[in-house]
mmCIF file of C-alpha atoms in Angstrom:
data_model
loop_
_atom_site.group_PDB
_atom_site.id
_atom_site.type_symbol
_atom_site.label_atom_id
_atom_site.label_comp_id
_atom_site.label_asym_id
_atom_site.label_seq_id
_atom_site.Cartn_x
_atom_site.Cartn_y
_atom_site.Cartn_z
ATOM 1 C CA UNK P 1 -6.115 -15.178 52.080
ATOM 2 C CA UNK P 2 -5.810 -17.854 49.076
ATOM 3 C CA UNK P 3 -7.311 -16.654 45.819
ATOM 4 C CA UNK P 4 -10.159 -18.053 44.849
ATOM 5 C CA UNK P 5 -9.879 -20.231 41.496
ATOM 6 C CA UNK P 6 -12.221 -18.985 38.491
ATOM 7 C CA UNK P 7 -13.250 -19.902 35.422
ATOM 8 C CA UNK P 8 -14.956 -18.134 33.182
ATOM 9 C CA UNK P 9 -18.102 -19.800 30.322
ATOM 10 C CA UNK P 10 -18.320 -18.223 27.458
ATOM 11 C CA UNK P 11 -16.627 -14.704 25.825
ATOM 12 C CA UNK P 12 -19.449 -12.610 24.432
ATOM 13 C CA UNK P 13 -20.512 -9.402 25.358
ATOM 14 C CA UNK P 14 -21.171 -9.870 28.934
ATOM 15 C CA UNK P 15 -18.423 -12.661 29.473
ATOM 16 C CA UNK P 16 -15.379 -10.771 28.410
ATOM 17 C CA UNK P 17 -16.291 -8.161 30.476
ATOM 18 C CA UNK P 18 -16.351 -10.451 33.504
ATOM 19 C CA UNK P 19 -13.390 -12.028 32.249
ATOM 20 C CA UNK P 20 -11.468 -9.072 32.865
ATOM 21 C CA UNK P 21 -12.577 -8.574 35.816
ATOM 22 C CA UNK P 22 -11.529 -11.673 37.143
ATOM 23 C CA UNK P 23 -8.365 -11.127 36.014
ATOM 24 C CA UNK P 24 -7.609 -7.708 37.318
ATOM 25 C CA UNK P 25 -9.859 -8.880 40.968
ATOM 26 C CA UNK P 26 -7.220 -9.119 44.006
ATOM 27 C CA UNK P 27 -9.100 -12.050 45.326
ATOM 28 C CA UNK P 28 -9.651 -14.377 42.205
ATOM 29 C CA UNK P 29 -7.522 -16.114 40.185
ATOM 30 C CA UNK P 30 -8.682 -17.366 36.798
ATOM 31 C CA UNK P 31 -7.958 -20.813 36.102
ATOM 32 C CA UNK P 32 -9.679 -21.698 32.842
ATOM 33 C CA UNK P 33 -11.802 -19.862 29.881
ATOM 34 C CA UNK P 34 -14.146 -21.264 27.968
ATOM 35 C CA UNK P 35 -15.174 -21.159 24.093
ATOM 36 C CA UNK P 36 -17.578 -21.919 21.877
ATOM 37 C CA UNK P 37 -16.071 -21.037 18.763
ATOM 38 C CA UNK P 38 -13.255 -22.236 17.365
ATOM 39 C CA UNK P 39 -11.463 -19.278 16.284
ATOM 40 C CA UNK P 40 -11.224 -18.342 20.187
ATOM 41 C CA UNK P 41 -9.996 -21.936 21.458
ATOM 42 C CA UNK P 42 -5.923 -21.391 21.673
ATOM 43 C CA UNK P 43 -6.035 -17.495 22.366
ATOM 44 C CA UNK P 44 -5.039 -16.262 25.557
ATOM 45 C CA UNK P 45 -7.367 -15.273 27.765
ATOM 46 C CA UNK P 46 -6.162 -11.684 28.238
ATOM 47 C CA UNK P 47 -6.315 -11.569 24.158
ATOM 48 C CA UNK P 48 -10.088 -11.991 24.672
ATOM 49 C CA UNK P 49 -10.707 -9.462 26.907
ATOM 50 C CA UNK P 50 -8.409 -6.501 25.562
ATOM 51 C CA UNK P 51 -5.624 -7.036 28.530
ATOM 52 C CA UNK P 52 -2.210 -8.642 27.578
ATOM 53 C CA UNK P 53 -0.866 -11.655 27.862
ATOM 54 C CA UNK P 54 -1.871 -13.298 31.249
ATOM 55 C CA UNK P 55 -0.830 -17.172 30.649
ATOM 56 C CA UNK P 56 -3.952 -18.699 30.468
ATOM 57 C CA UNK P 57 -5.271 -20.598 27.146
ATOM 58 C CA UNK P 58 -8.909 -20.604 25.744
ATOM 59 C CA UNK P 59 -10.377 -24.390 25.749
ATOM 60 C CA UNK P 60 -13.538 -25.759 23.878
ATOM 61 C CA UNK P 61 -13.174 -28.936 26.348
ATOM 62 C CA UNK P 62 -15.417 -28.924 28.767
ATOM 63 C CA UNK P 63 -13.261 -31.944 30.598
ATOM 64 C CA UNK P 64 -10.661 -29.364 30.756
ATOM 65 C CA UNK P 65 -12.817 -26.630 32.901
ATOM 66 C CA UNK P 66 -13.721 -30.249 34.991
ATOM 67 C CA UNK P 67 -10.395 -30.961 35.396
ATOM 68 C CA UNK P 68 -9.183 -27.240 36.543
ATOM 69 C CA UNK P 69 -9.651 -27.407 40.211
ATOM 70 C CA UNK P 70 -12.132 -24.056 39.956
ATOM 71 C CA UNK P 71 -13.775 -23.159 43.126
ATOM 72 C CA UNK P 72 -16.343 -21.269 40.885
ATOM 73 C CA UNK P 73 -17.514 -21.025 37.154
ATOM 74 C CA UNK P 74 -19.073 -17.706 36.042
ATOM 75 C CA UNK P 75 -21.688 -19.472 33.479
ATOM 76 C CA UNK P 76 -22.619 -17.197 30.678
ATOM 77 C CA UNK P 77 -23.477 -18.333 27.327
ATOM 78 C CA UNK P 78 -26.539 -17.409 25.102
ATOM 79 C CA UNK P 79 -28.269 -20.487 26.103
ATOM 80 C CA UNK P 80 -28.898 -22.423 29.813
ATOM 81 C CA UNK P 81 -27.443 -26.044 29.323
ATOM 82 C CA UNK P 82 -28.740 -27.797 32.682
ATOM 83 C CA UNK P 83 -26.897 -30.284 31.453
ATOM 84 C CA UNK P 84 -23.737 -28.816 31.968
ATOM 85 C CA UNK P 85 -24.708 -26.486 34.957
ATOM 86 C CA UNK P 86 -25.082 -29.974 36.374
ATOM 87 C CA UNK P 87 -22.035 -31.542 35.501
ATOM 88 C CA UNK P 88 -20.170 -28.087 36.799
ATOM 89 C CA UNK P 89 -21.534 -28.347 40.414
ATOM 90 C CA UNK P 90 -21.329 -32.239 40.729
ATOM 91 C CA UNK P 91 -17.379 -31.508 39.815
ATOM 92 C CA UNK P 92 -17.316 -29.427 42.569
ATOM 93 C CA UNK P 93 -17.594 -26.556 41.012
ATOM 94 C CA UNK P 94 -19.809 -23.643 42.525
ATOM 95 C CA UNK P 95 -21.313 -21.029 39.844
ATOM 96 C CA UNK P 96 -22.336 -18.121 39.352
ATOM 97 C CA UNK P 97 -24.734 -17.022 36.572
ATOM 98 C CA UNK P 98 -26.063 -14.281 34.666
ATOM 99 C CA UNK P 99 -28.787 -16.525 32.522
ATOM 100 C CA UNK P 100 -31.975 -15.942 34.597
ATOM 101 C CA UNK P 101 -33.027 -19.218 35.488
ATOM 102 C CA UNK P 102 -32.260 -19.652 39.251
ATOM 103 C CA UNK P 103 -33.553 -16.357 40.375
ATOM 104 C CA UNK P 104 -36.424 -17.869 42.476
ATOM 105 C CA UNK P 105 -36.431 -21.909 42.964
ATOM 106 C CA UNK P 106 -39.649 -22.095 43.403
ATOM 107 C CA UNK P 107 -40.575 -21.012 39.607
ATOM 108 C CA UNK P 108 -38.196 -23.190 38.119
ATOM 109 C CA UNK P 109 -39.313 -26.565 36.344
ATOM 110 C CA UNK P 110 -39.532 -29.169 38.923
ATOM 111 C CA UNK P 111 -37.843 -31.284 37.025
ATOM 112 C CA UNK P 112 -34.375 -29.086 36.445
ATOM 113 C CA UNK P 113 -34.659 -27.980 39.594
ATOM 114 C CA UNK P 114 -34.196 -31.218 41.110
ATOM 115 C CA UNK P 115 -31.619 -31.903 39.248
ATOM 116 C CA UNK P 116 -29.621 -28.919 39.666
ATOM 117 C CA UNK P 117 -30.255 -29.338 43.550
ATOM 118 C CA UNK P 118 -29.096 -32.827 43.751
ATOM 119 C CA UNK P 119 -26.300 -32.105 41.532
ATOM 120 C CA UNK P 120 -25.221 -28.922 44.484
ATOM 121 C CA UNK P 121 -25.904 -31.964 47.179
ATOM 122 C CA UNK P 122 -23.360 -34.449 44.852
ATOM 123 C CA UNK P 123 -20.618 -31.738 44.673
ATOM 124 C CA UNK P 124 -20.807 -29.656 47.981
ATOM 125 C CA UNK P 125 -21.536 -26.177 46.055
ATOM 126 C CA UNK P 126 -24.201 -23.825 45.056
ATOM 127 C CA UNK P 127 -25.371 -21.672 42.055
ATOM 128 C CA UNK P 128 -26.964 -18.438 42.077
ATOM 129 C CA UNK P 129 -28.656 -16.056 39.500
ATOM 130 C CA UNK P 130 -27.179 -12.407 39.245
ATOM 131 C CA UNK P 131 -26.544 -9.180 37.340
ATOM 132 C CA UNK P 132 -27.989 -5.320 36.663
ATOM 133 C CA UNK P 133 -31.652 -6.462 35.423
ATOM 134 C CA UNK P 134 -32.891 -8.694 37.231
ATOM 135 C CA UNK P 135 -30.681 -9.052 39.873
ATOM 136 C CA UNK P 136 -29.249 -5.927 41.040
ATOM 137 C CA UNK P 137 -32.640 -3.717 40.139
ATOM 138 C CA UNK P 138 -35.303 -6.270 40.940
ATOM 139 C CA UNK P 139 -34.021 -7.532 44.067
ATOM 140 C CA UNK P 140 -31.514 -6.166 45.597
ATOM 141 C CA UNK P 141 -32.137 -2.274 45.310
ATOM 142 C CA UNK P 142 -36.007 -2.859 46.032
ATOM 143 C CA UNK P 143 -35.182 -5.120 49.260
ATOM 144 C CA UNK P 144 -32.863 -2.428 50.598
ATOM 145 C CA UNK P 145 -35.813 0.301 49.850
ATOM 146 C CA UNK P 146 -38.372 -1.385 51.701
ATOM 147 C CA UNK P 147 -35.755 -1.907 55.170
ATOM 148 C CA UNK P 148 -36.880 0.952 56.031
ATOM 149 C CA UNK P 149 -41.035 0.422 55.737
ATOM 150 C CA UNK P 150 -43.260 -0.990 57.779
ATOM 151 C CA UNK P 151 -46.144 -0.778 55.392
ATOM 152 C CA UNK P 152 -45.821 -1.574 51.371
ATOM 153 C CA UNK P 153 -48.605 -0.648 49.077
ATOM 154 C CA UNK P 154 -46.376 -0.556 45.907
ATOM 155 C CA UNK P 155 -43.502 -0.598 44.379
ATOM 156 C CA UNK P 156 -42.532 0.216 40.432
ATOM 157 C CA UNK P 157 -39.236 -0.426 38.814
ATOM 158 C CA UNK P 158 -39.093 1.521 35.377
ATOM 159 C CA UNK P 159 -36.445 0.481 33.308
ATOM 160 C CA UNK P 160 -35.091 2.787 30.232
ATOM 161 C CA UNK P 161 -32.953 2.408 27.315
ATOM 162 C CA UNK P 162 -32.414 4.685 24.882
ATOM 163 C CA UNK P 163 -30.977 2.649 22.006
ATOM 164 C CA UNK P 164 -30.539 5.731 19.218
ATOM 165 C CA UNK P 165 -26.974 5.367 19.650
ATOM 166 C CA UNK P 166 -26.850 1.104 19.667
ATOM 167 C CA UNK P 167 -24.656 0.385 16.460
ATOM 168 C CA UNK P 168 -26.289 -3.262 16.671
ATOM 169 C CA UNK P 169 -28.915 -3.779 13.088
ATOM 170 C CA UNK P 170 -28.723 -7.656 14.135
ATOM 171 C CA UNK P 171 -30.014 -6.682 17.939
ATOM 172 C CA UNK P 172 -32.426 -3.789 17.142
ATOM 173 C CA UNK P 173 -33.924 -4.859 14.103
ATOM 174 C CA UNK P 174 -33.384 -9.064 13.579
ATOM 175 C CA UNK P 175 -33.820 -9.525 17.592
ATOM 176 C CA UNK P 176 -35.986 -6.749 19.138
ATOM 177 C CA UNK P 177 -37.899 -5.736 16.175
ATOM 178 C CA UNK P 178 -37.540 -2.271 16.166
ATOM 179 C CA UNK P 179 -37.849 -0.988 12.280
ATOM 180 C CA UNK P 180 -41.042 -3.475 11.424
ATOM 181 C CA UNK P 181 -44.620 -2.640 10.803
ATOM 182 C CA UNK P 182 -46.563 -2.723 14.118
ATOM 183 C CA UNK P 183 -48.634 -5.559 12.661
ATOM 184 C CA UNK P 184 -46.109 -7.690 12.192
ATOM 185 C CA UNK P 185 -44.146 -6.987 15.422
ATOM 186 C CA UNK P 186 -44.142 -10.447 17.349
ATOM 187 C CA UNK P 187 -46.141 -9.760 20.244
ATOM 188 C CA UNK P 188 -44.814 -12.456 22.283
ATOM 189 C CA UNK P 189 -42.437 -10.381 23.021
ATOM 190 C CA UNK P 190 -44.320 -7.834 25.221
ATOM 191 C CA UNK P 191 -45.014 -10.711 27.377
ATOM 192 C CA UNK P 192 -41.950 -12.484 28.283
ATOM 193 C CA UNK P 193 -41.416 -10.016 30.867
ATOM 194 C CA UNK P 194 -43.615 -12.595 33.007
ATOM 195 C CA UNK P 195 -40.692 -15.455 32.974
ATOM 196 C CA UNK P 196 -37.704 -13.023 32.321
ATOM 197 C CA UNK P 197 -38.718 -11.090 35.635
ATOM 198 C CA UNK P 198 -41.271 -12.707 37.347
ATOM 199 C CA UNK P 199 -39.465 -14.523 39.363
ATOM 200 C CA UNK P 200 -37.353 -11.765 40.964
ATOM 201 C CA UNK P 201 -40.809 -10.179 42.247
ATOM 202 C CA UNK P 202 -41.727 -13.273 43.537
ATOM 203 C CA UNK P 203 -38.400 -13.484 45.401
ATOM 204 C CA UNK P 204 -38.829 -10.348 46.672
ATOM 205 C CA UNK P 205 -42.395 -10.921 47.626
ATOM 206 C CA UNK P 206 -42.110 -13.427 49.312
ATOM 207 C CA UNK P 207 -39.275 -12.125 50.979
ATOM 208 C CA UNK P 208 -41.470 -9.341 52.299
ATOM 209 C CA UNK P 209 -44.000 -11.611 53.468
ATOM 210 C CA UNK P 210 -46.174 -10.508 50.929
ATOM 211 C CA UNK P 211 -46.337 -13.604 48.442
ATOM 212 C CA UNK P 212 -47.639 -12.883 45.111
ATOM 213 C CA UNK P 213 -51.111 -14.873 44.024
ATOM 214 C CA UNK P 214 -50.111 -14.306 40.506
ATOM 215 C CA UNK P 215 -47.833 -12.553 37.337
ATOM 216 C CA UNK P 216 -49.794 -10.234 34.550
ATOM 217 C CA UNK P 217 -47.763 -9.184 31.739
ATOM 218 C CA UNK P 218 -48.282 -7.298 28.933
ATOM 219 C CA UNK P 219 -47.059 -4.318 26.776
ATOM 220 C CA UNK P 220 -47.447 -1.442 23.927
ATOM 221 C CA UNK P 221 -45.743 -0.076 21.194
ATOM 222 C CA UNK P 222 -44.832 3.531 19.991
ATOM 223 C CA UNK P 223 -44.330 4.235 16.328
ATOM 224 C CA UNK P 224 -41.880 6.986 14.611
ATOM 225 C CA UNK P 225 -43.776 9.938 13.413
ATOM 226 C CA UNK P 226 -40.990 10.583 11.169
ATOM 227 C CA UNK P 227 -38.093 8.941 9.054
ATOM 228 C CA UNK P 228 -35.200 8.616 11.718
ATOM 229 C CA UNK P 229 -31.819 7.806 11.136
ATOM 230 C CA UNK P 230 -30.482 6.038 14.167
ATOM 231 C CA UNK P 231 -26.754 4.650 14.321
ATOM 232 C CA UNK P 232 -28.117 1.463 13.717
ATOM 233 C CA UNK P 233 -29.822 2.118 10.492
ATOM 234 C CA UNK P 234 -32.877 3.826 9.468
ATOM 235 C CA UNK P 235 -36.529 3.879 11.257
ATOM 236 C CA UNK P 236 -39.256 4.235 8.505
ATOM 237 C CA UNK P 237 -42.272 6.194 9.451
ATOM 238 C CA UNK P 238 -44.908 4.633 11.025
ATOM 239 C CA UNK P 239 -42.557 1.575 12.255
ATOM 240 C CA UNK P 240 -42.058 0.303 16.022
ATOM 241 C CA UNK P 241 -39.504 2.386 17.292
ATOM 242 C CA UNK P 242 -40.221 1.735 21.276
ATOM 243 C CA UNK P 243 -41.371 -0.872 23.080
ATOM 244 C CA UNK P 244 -42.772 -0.915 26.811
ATOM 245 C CA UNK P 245 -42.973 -4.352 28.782
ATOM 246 C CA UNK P 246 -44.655 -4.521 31.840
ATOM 247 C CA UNK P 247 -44.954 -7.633 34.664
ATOM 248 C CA UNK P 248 -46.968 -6.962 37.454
ATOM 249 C CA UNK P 249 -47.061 -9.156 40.692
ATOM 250 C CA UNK P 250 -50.368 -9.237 42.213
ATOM 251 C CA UNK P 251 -50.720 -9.631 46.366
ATOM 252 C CA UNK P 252 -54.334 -9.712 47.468
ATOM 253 C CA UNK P 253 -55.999 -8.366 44.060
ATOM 254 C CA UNK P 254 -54.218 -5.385 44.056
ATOM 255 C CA UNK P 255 -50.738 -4.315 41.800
ATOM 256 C CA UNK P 256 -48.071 -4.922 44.585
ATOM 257 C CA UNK P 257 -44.761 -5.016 42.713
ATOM 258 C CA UNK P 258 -44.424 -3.943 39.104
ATOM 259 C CA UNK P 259 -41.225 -3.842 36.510
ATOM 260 C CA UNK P 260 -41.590 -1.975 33.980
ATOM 261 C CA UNK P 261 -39.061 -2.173 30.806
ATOM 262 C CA UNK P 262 -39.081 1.140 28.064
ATOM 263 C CA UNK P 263 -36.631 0.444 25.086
ATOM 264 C CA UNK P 264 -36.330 3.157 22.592
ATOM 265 C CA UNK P 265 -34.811 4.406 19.287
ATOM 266 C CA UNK P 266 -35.982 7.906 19.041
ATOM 267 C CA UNK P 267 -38.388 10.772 21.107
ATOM 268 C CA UNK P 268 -40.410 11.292 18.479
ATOM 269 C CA UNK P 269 -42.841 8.957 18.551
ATOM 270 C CA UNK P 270 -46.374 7.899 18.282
ATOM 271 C CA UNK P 271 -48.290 8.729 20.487
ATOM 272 C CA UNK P 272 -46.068 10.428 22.945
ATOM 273 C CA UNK P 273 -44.507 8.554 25.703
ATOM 274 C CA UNK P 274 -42.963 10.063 28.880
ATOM 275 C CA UNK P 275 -39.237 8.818 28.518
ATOM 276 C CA UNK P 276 -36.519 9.348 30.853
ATOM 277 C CA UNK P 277 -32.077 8.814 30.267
ATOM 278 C CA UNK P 278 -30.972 5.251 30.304
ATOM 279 C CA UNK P 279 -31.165 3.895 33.730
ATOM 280 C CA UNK P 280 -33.349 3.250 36.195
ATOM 281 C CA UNK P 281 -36.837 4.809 38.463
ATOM 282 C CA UNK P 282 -38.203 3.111 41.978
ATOM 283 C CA UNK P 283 -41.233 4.345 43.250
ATOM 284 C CA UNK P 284 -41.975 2.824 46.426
ATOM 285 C CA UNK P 285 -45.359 3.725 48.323
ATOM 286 C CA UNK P 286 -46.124 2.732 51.934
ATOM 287 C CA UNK P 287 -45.680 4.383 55.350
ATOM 288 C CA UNK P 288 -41.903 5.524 54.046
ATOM 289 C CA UNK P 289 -42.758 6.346 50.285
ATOM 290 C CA UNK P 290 -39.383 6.952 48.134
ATOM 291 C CA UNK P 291 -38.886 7.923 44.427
ATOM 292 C CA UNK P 292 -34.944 6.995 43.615
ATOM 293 C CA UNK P 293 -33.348 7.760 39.446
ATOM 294 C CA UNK P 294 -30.731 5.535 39.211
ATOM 295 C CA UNK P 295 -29.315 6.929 36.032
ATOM 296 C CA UNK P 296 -26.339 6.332 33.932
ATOM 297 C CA UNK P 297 -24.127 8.935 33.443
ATOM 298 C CA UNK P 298 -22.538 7.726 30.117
ATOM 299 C CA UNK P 299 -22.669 9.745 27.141
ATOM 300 C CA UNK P 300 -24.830 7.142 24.539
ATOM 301 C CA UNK P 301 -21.864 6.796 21.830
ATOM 302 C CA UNK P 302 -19.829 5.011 24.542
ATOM 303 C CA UNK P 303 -22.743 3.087 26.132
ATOM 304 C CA UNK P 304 -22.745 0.093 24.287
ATOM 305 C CA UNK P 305 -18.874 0.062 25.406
ATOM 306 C CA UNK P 306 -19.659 0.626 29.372
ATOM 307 C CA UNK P 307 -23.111 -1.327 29.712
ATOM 308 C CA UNK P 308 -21.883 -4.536 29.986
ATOM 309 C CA UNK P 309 -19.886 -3.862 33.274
ATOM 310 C CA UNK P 310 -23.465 -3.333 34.959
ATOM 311 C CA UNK P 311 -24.072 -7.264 34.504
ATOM 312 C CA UNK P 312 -20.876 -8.695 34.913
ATOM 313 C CA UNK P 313 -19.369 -7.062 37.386
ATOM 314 C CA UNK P 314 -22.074 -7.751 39.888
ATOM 315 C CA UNK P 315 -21.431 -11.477 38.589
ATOM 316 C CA UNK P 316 -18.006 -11.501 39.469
ATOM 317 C CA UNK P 317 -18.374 -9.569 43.033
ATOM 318 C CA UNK P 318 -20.740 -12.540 43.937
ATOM 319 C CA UNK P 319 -17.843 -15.050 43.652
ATOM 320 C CA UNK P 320 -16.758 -14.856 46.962
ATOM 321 C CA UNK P 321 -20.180 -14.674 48.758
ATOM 322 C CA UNK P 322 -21.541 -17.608 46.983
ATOM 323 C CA UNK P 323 -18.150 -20.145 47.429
ATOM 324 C CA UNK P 324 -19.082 -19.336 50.864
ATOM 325 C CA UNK P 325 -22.622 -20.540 50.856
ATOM 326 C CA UNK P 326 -24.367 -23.356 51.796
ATOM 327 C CA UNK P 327 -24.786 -25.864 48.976
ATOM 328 C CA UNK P 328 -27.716 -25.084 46.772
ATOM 329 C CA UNK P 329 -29.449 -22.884 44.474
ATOM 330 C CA UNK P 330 -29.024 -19.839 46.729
ATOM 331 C CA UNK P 331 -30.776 -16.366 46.300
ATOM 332 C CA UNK P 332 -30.440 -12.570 46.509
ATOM 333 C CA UNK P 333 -32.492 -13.512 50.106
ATOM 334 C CA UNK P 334 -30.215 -16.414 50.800
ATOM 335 C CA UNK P 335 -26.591 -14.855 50.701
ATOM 336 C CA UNK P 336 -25.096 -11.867 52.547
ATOM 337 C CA UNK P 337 -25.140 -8.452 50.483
ATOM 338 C CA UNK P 338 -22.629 -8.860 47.884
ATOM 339 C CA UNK P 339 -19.771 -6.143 49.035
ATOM 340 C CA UNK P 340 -17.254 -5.412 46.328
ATOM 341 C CA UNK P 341 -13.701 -6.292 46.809
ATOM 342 C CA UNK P 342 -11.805 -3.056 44.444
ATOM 343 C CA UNK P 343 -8.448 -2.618 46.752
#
């Protein structure tokens, strides 16, 4: 069987995982990295994602990644460029992405999607939306609960994260706002649940036949009750130190699917909150009701070291599955189950 030729977008947290596991995959072969920053443009690729030498140079050109003959890109930088997810797939390029904008089609901007889909027509390929969450929690675990239901009334995805251990200050404090006064705490951010994960209810909603009339987001805040000293820094008293943000899809004026994200920094908090270990809870009610704790077993010093595999590695099992696929933006629903390749 001919490898299939990969290149990988962007090196941060997520990317060098997925990097490597190109690399070490028995069924890819990485033709091309991409940078953004200069002092990663020359290095070799192995360099970048603690592996040794593998004979493959770093490139800020983006003609270079056009010119590599890649079957597939694995698109992950900070930011969605349609631009360039455009100018991959016309080159003939299929991709795969963990940025969270082609989970459902049909929520997309009619405008990019358009353009994306003509772009898949122009080239012959197809992009699709993965990783842990969403992706791997909000579709594809939920659709293989239900197989085996006849009758749905509910289902809840509870996401936790404890974060006590996270030696990120930029992340916790300057992104996610833990450490800050509740009153100044942007509260945008307890709603963008609704575009971050509505779409992968929606998917899976309509999926079940059981298309959602509409998204309701929200959230709350817990305070410390105590000065707490967490590895990223220090929680003052009284402060946000977790943060719960909810999306619920509604089917026929009733709660039919709900995700349910709980970040925290410390237990002892204001008021109390029932927490749970990092990882995740489905609670599925209907004729075949199932309660499933999907938790990771990772002591929380090395977590910030093992978490990223959960995203990319998904990413880079879908490689196969999607080169495969008919050209388009393709879904969870669209494509076969994604089946690891590990010997």
């Amino acid at each position: 069987m001919t490898a299939l030729r990969v290149v990988q977008w962007a090196t941060g947290t997520i990317g060098a995982r997925s990097l490597r596991g190109v690399v070490e995959h028995p069924g890819l072969e990485l033709a091309g990295v991409y940078v953004h920053s200069a002092d990663k443009a020359g290095r070799d690729a192995g360099e970048l994602c603690g592996l040794g030498a593998v004979g493959v140079t770093a490139t800020r050109s983006v003609e270079d990644v056009l010119g590599s003959g890649a079957d597939c890109v694995l698109y992950m930088p900070l930011l969605c460029d349609p631009d360039e997810v455009c100018l991959l797939l016309e080159s003939g390029a299929n991709v795969v992405t963990t940025r969270g904008e082609f989970h459902h089609p049909a929520s997309m901007d009619p405008v990019v999607r358009k353009r994306v889909e003509a772009a898949c027509e122009r080239g012959g390929t197809s992009i699709h939306s993965t990783g842990s969450s969403p992706g791997f929690i909000t579709e594809a675990v939920p659709l293989v609960l239900t197989s085996i239901a006849r009758r749905l009334e509910s289902a809840t995805i509870d996401e936790y994260a404890d974060l006590s251990r996270r030696p990120s200050p930029e992340l916790l404090f300057g992104v996610m706002g833990f450490g800050s006064p509740p009153a100044d705490f942007d509260e945008r951010r307890l709603t963008h649940a609704r575009t971050s994960f509505g779409p992968s209810l929606r998917l899976v909603a309509e999926a079940l036949s059981l298309p959602l009339d509409s998204l309701e987001a929200g959230g709350e805040l817990a305070t410390a009750r105590h000065r707490t000293r967490i590895a990223a820094g220090e929680l003052a008293a009284g402060t946000v130190a977790a943060q719960r943000l909810t999306v619920t899809g509604m089917h026929a004026g009733r709660p039919l699917l709900r995700f349910r994200a709980t970040w925290y920094c410390t237990t002892d908090l204001a008021p109390n909150w029932d927490l749970h270990d990092t990882g995740w809870h489905v609670s599925v009610d209907g004729d075949a009701p199932l309660e499933v704790t999907l938790r990771m077993p990772v002591p929380l010093d090395r977590m910030a070291a093992v978490s990223p595999s959960y995203t990319a590695n998904r990413a880079v099992n879908a490689v196969p599955v999607v080169c495969a696929a008919e050209a388009g933006i393709r879904t969870t629903v669209d494509l076969p189950q994604i089946t690891a390749r590990l010997g």
